[in-house]
Short mmCIF file of C-alpha atoms in Angstrom, two decimals:
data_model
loop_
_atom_site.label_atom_id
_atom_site.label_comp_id
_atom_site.label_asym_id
_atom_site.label_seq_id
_atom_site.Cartn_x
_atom_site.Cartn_y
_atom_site.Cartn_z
CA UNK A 1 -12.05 -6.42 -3.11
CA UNK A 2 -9.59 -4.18 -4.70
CA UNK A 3 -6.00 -4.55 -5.00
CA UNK A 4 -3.41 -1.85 -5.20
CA UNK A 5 -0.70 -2.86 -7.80
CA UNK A 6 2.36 -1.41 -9.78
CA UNK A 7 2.56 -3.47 -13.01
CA UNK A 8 6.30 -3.69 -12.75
CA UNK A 9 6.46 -5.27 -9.73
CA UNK A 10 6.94 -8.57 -9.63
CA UNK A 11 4.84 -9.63 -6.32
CA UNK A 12 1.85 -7.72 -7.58
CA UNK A 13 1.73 -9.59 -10.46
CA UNK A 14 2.23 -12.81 -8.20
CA UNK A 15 -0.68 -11.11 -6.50
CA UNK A 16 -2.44 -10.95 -9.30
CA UNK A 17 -2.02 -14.25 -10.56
CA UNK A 18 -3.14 -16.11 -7.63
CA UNK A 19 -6.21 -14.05 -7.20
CA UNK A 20 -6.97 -15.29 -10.97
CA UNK A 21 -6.02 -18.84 -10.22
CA UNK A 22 -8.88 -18.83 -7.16
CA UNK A 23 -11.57 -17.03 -9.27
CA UNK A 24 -12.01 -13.77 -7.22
CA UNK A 25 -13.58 -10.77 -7.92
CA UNK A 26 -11.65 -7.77 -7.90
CA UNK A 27 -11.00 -4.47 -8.98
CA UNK A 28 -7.03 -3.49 -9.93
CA UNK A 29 -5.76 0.10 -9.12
CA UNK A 30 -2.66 1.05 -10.42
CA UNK A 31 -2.05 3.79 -7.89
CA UNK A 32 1.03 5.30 -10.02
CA UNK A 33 -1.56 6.31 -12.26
CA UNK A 34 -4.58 6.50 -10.09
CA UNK A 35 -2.91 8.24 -7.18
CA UNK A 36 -4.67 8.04 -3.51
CA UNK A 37 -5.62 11.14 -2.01
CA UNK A 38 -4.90 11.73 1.66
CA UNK A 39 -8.03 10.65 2.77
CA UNK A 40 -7.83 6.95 0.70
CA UNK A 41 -4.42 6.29 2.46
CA UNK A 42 -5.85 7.33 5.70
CA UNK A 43 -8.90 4.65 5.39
CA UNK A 44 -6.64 2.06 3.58
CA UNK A 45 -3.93 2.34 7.20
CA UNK A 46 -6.86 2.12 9.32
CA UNK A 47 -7.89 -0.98 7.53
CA UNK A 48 -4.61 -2.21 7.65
CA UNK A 49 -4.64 -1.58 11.28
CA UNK A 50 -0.58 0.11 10.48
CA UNK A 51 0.71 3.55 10.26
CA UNK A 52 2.15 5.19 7.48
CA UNK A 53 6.25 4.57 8.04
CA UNK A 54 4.62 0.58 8.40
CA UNK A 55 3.37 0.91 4.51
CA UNK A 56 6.17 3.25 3.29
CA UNK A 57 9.13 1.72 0.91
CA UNK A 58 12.18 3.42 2.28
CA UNK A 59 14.72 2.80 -0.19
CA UNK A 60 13.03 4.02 -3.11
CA UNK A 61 14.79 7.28 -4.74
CA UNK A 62 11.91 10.04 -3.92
CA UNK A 63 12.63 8.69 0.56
CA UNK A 64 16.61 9.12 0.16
CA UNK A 65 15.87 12.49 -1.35
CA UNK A 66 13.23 13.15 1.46
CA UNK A 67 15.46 11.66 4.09
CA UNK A 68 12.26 9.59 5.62
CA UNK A 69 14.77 7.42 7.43
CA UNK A 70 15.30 10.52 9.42
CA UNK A 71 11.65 11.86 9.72
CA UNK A 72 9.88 11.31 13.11
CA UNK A 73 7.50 8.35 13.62
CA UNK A 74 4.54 9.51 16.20
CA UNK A 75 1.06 10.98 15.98
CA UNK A 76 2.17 14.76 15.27
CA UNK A 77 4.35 13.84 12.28
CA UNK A 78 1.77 11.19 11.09
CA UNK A 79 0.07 13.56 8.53
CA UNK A 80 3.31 14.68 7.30
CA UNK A 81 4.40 10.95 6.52
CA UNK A 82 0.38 10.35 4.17
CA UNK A 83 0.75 13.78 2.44
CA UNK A 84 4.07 12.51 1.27
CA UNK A 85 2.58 9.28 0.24
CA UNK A 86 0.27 10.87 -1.38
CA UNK A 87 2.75 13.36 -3.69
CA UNK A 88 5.12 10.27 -4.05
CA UNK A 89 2.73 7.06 -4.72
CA UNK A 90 5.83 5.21 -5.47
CA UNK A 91 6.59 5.07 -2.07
CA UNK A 92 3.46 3.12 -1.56
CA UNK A 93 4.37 -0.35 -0.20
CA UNK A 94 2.79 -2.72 -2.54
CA UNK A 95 0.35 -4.79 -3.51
CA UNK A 96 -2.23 -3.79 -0.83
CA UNK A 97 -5.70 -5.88 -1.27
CA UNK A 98 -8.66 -4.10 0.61
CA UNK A 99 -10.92 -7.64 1.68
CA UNK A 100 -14.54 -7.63 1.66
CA UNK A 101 -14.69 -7.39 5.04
CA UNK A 102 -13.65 -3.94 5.75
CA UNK A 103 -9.84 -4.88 6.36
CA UNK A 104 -6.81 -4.95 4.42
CA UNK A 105 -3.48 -6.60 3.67
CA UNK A 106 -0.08 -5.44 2.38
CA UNK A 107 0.11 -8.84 -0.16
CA UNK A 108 3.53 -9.50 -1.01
CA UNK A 109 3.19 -13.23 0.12
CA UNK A 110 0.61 -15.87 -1.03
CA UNK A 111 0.01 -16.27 2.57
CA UNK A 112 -1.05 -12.60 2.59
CA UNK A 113 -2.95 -12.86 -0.44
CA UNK A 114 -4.98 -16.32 1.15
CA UNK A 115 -5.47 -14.23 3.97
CA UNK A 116 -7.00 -11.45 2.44
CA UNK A 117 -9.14 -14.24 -0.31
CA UNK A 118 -10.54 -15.58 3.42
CA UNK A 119 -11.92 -12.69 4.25
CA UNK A 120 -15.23 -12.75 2.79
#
């Protein structure tokens, strides 16, 4: 499994520390520095089973200037909403652990994080 973190924030480190404390395997990506093309955040949402407003962190700075709040959530604006995901990582919603099993999980409970550790 991988798991999508920001080392800053404080529920991927939770993340983090929970997947230590059960022994998985893992890869981290810091996806500030190793940004996600298009295509990644197009697989990771269909994993998730969400769209991209679902995954997108609205309050951050880069949004406001934006003005996401105001952007259009359907299918034709849909590609607009990963390309700026994609130029602003930050906006990311975070930690996201892709499971074993093909799916995926935006982790910012330990319930999340079990969830995604039971998918094997």
């Amino acid at each position: 499994m991988e798991i999508w973190i920001n080392p800053a924030c404080s529920k991927c480190r939770s993340a983090v520390g929970l997947l230590d404390a059960e022994g998985a395997e893992y890869t981290v990506r810091r996806y500030l520095e190793d940004v996600p093309s298009e295509d990644e955040i197009r697989e990771v949402l269909g994993r998730l089973g969400l769209e991209p407003w679902d995954i997108t962190r609205t309050q951050e700075a880069a949004a406001k200037e934006l003005g996401l709040k105001e952007w259009v959530r359907d299918d034709s604006s849909r590609d607009r909403w990963i390309a700026a995901l994609a130029e602003h990582p930050k906006l990311i919603q975070r930690p996201i652990i892709t499971a074993d099993d093909g799916s995926a999980v935006v982790a910012r409970s330990e319930d999340a994080v079990r969830d995604a550790l039971a998918r094997k």
